[in-house]
mmCIF file of C-alpha atoms in Angstrom:
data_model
loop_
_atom_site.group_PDB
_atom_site.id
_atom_site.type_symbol
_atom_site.label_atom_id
_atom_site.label_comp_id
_atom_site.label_asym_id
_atom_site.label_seq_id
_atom_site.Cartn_x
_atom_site.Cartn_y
_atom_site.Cartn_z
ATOM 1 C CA UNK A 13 214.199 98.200 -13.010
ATOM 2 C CA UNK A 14 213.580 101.518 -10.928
ATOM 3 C CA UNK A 15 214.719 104.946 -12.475
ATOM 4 C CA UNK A 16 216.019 107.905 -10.646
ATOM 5 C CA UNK A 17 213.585 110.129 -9.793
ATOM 6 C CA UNK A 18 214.634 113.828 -11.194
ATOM 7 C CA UNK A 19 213.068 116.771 -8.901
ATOM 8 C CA UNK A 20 213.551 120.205 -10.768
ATOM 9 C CA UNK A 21 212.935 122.858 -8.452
ATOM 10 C CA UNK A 22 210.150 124.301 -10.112
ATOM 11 C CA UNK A 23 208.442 121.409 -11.558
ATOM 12 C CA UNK A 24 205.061 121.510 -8.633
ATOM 13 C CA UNK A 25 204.905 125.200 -9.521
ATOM 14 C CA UNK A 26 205.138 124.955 -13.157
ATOM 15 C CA UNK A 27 202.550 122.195 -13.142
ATOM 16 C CA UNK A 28 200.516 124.346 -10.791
ATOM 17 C CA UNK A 29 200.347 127.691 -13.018
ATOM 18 C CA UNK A 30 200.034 125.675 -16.402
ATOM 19 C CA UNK A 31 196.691 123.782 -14.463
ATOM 20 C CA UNK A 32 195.539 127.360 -13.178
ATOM 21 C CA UNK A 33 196.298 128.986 -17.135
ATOM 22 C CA UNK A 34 195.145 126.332 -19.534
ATOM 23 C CA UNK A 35 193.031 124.167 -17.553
ATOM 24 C CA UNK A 36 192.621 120.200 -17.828
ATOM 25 C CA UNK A 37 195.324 117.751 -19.163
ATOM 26 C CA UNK A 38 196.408 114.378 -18.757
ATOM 27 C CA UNK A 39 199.803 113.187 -17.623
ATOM 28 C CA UNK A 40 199.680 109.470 -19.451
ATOM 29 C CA UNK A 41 202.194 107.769 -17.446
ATOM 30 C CA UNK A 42 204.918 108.527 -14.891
ATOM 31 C CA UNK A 43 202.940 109.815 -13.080
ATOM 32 C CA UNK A 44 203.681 108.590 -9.726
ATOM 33 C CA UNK A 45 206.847 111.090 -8.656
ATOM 34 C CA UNK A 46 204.715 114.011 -9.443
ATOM 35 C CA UNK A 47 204.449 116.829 -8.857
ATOM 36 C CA UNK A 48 207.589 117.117 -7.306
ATOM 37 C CA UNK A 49 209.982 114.821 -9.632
ATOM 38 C CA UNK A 50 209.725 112.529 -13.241
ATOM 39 C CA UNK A 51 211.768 109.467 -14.020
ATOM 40 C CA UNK A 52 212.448 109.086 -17.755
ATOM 41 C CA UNK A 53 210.313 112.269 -19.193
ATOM 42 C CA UNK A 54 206.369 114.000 -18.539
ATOM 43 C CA UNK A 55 204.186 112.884 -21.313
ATOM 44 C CA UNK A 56 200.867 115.141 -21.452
ATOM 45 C CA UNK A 57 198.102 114.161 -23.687
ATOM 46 C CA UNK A 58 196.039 117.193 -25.054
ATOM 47 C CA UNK A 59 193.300 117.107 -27.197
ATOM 48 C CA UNK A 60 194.305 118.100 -30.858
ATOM 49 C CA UNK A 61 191.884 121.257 -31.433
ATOM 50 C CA UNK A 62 193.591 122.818 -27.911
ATOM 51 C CA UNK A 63 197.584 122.423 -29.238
ATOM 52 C CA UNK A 64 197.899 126.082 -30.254
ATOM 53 C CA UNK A 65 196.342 126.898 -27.037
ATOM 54 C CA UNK A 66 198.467 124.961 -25.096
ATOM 55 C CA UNK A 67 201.597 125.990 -26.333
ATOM 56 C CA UNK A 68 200.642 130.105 -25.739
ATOM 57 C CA UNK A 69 200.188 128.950 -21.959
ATOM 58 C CA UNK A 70 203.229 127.307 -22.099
ATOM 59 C CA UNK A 71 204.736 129.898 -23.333
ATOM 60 C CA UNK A 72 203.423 132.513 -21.098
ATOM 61 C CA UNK A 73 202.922 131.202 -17.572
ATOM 62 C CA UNK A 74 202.872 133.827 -14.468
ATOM 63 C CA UNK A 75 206.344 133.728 -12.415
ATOM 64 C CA UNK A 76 207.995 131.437 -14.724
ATOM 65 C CA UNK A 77 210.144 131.639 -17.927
ATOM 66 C CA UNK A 78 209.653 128.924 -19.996
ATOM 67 C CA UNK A 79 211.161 127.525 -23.446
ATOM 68 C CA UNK A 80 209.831 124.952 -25.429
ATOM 69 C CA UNK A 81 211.843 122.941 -27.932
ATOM 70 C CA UNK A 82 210.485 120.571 -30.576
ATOM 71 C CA UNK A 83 212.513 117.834 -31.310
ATOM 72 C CA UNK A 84 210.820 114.948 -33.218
ATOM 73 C CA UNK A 85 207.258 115.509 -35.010
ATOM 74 C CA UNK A 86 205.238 112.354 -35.602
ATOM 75 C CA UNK A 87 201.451 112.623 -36.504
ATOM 76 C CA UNK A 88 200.210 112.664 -32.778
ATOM 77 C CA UNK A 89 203.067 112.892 -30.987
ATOM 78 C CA UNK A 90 205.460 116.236 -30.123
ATOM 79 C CA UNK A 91 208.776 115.102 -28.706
ATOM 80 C CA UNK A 92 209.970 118.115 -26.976
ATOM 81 C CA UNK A 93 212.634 119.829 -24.635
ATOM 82 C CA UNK A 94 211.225 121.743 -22.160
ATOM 83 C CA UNK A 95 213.159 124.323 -20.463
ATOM 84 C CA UNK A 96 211.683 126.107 -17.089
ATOM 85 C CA UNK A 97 213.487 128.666 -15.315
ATOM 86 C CA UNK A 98 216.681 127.572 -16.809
ATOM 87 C CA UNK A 99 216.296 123.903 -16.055
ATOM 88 C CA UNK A 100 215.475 121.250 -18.716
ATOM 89 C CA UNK A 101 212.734 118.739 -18.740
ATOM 90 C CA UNK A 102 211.833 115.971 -21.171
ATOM 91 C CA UNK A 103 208.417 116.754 -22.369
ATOM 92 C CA UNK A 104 206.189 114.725 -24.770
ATOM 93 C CA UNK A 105 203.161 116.156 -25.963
ATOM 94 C CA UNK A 106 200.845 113.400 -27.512
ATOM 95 C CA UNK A 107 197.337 114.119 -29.327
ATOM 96 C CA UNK A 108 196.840 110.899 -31.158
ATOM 97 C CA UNK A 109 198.182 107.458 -30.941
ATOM 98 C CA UNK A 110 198.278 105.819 -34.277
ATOM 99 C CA UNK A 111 200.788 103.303 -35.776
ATOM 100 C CA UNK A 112 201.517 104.612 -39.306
ATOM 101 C CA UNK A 113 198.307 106.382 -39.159
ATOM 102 C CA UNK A 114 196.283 104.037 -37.707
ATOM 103 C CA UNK A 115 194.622 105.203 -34.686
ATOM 104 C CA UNK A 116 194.636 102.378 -31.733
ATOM 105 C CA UNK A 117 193.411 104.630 -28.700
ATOM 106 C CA UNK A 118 189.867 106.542 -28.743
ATOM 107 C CA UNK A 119 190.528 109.773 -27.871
ATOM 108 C CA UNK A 120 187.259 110.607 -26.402
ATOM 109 C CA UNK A 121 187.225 107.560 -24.232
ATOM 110 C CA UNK A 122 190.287 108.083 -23.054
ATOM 111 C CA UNK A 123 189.512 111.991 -21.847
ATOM 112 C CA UNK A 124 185.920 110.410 -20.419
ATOM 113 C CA UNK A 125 187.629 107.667 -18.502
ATOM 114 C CA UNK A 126 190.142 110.000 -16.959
ATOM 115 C CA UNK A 127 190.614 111.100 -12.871
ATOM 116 C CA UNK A 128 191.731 114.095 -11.359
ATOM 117 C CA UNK A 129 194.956 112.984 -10.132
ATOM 118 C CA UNK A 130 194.973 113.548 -5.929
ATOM 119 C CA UNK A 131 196.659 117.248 -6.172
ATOM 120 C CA UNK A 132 194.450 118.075 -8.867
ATOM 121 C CA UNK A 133 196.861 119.761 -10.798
ATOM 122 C CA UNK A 134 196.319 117.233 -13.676
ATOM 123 C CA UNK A 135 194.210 114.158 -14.789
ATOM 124 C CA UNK A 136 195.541 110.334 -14.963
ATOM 125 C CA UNK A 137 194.327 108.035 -17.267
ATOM 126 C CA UNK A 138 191.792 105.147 -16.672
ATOM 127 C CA UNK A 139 194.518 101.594 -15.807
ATOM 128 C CA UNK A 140 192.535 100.137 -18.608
ATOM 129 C CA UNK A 141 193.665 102.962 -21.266
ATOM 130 C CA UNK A 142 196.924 103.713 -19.974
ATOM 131 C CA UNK A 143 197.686 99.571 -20.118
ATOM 132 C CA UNK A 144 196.634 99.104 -23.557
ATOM 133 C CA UNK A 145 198.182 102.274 -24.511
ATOM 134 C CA UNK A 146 201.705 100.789 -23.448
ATOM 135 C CA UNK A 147 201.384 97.006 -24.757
ATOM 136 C CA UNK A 148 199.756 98.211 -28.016
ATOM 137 C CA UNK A 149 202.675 100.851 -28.485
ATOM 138 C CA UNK A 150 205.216 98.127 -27.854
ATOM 139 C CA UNK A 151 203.616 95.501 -29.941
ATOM 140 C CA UNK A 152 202.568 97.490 -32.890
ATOM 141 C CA UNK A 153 206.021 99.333 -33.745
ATOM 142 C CA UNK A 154 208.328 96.762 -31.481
ATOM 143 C CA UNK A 155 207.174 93.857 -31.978
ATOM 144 C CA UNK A 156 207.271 93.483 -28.089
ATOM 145 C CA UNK A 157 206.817 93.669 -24.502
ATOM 146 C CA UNK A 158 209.393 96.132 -22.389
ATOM 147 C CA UNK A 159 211.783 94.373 -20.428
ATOM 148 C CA UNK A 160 211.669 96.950 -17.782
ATOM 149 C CA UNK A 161 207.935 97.115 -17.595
ATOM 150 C CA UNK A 162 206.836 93.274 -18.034
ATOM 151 C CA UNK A 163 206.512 92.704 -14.213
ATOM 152 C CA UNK A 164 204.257 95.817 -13.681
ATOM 153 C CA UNK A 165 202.171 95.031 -17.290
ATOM 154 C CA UNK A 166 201.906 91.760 -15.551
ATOM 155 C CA UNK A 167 200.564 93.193 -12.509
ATOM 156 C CA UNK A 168 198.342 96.045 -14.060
ATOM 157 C CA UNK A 169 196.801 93.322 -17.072
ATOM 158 C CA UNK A 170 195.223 91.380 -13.904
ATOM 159 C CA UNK A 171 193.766 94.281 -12.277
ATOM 160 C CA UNK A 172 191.870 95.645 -16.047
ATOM 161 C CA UNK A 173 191.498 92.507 -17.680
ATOM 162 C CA UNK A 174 187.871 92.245 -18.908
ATOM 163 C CA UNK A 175 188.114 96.310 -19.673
ATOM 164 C CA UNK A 176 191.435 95.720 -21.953
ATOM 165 C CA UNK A 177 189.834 94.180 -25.025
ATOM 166 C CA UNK A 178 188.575 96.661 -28.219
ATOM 167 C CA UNK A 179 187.801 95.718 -31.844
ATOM 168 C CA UNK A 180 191.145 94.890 -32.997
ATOM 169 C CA UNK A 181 192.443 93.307 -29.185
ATOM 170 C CA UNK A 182 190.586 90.320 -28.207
ATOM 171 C CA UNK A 183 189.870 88.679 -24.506
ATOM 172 C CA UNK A 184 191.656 85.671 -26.187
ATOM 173 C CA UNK A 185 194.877 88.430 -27.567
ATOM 174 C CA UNK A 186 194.598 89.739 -23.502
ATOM 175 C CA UNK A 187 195.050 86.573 -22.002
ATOM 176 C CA UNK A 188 197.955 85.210 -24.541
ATOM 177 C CA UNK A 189 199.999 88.452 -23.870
ATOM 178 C CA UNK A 190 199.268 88.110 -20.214
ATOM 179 C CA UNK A 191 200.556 84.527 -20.272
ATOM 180 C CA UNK A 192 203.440 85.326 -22.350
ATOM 181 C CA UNK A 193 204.567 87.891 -20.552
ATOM 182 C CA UNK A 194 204.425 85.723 -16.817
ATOM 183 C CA UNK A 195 206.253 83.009 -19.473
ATOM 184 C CA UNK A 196 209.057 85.742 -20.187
ATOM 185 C CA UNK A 197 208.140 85.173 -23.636
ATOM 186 C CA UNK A 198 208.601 88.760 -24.274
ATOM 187 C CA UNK A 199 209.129 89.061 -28.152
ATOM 188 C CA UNK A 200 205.661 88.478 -30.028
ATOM 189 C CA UNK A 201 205.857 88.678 -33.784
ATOM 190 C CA UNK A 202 202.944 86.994 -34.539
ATOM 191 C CA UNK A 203 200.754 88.695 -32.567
ATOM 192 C CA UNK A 204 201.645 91.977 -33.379
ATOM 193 C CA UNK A 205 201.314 91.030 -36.983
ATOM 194 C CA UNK A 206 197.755 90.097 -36.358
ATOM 195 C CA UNK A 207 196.873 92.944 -34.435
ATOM 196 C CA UNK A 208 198.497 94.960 -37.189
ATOM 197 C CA UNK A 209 195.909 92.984 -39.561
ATOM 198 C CA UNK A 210 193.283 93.905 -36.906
ATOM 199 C CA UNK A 211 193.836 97.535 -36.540
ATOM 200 C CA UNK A 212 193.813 97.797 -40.547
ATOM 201 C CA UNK A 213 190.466 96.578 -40.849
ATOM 202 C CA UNK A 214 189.139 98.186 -37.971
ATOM 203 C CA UNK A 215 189.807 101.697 -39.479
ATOM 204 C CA UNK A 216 189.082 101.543 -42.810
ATOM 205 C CA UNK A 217 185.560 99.791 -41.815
ATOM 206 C CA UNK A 218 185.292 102.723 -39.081
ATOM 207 C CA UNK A 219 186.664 106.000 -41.017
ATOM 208 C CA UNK A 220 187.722 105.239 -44.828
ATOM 209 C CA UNK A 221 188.560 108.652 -45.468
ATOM 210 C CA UNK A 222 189.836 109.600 -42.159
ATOM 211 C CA UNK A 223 192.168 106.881 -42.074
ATOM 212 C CA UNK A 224 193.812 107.594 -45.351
ATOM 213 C CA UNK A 225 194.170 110.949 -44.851
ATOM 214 C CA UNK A 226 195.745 110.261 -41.420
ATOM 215 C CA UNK A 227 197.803 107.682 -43.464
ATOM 216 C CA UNK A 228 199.052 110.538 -45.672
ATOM 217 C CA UNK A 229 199.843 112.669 -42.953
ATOM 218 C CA UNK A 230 202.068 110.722 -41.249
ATOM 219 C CA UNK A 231 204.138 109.811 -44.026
ATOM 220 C CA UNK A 232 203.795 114.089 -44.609
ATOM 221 C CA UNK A 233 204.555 114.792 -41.157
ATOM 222 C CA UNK A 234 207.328 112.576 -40.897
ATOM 223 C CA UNK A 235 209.096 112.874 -43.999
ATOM 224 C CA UNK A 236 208.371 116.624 -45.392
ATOM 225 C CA UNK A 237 207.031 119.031 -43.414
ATOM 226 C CA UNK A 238 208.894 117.240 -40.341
ATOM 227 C CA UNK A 239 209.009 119.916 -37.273
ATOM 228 C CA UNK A 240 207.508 123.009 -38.865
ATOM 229 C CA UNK A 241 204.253 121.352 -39.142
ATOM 230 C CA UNK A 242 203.721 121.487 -35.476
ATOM 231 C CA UNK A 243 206.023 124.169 -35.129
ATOM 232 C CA UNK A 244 203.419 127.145 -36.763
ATOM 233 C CA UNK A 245 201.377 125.913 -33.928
ATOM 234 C CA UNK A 246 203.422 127.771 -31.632
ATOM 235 C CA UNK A 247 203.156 131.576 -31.370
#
């Protein structure tokens, strides 16, 4: 399944002065149209301590008027509209990926592994990250594998195989998922109970503290302070 590409006039620009203002960030996936056009929405990863930061260049980029939106607040992830020069743009900021506070992507490793994308207005991901970033996504909070994306997960999963696997997702968990998915067995329950198992142990053996705090602050995030938690960041 191919989605339109969308080509706001002032997308290259924008993506130009926000490179020039607030320096390196990652465009996670997508990436492909740019910087001339997105398909479904830009998601950016930035590294938590540079949020505020980001957001005042955002907010005050040279030659462009700019609006930024939150929409949906989830400990690590900043569901935004983003509005540039009148025209809107789906904009996800992400920081963190956890499921329920669980964290299943090292942010330092994912920064490390990253390349300046061939315009070097942004940095891409390592395939490795970015391919266990979607399948764990999927299987943690789905329960499954994307329709639309199993023939290119297919594809990608050959490519980073033996750089796939972490503590919680095994060679033998890679190679299952790669055969279901070439099976069209798309809908794994088991599997993403076990990884759920997995991920448990693996952060309250790594970070006891850390992981119940972020445990708490999801649940905060998502059911009190909602919005305005991410939305003092923004000055």
């Amino acid at each position: 399944m191919t989605s339109k590409v969308i080509k706001p006039p002032k997308l290259e620009f924008f993506l130009h002065q926000l490179n020039k203002k607030f320096g390196k960030f990652l465009v996670l996936r997508g990436y492909e149209s740019l910087p001339t056009g997105y398909s479904n929405d830009i998601d950016v990863f930035v590294p938590k301590d540079d949020l505020t930061r980001f957001f005042y260049c955002l907010h005050n980029l040279d030659g462009l008027e700019t609006k930024l939106t939150i929409l949906i607040s989830r400990l690590g992830l900043i569901k935004c509209e983003l509005i540039v020069d009148g025209v809107i743009i789906p904009f996800d900021i992400l920081y963190g990926f956890y499921y329920f506070g669980l964290e299943y992507q090292d942010n330092d490793r994912l920064v490390r592994n990253s390349s300046p994308h061939h315009t070097g207005l942004f940095h891409t991901p390592d395939l490795s990250d970015e391919i266990r970033i979607s399948l764990l996504k999927e299987l943690l909070h789905n329960k499954r594998v994307r329709v639309d994306k199993a023939v290119y997960l297919s594809k990608m999963i050959e490519k980073c195989r033996s750089q796939l696997p972490t503590e919680y997702l095994s060679i033998e968990n890679v190679k299952f998922l790669q055969e279901s998915i070439a099976e069209n067995r798309l809908y794994l329950p088991k599997i993403s109970s076990s990884l759920k198992m997995k991920l448990i142990k693996y952060n309250l053996s790594k970070h006891f503290f850390t992981t119940v705090k972020n445990i708490m602050m999801f649940a905060a995030i998502k059911y009190i302070f909602k919005n305005y938690f991410h939305q003092r960041m923004i000055k």
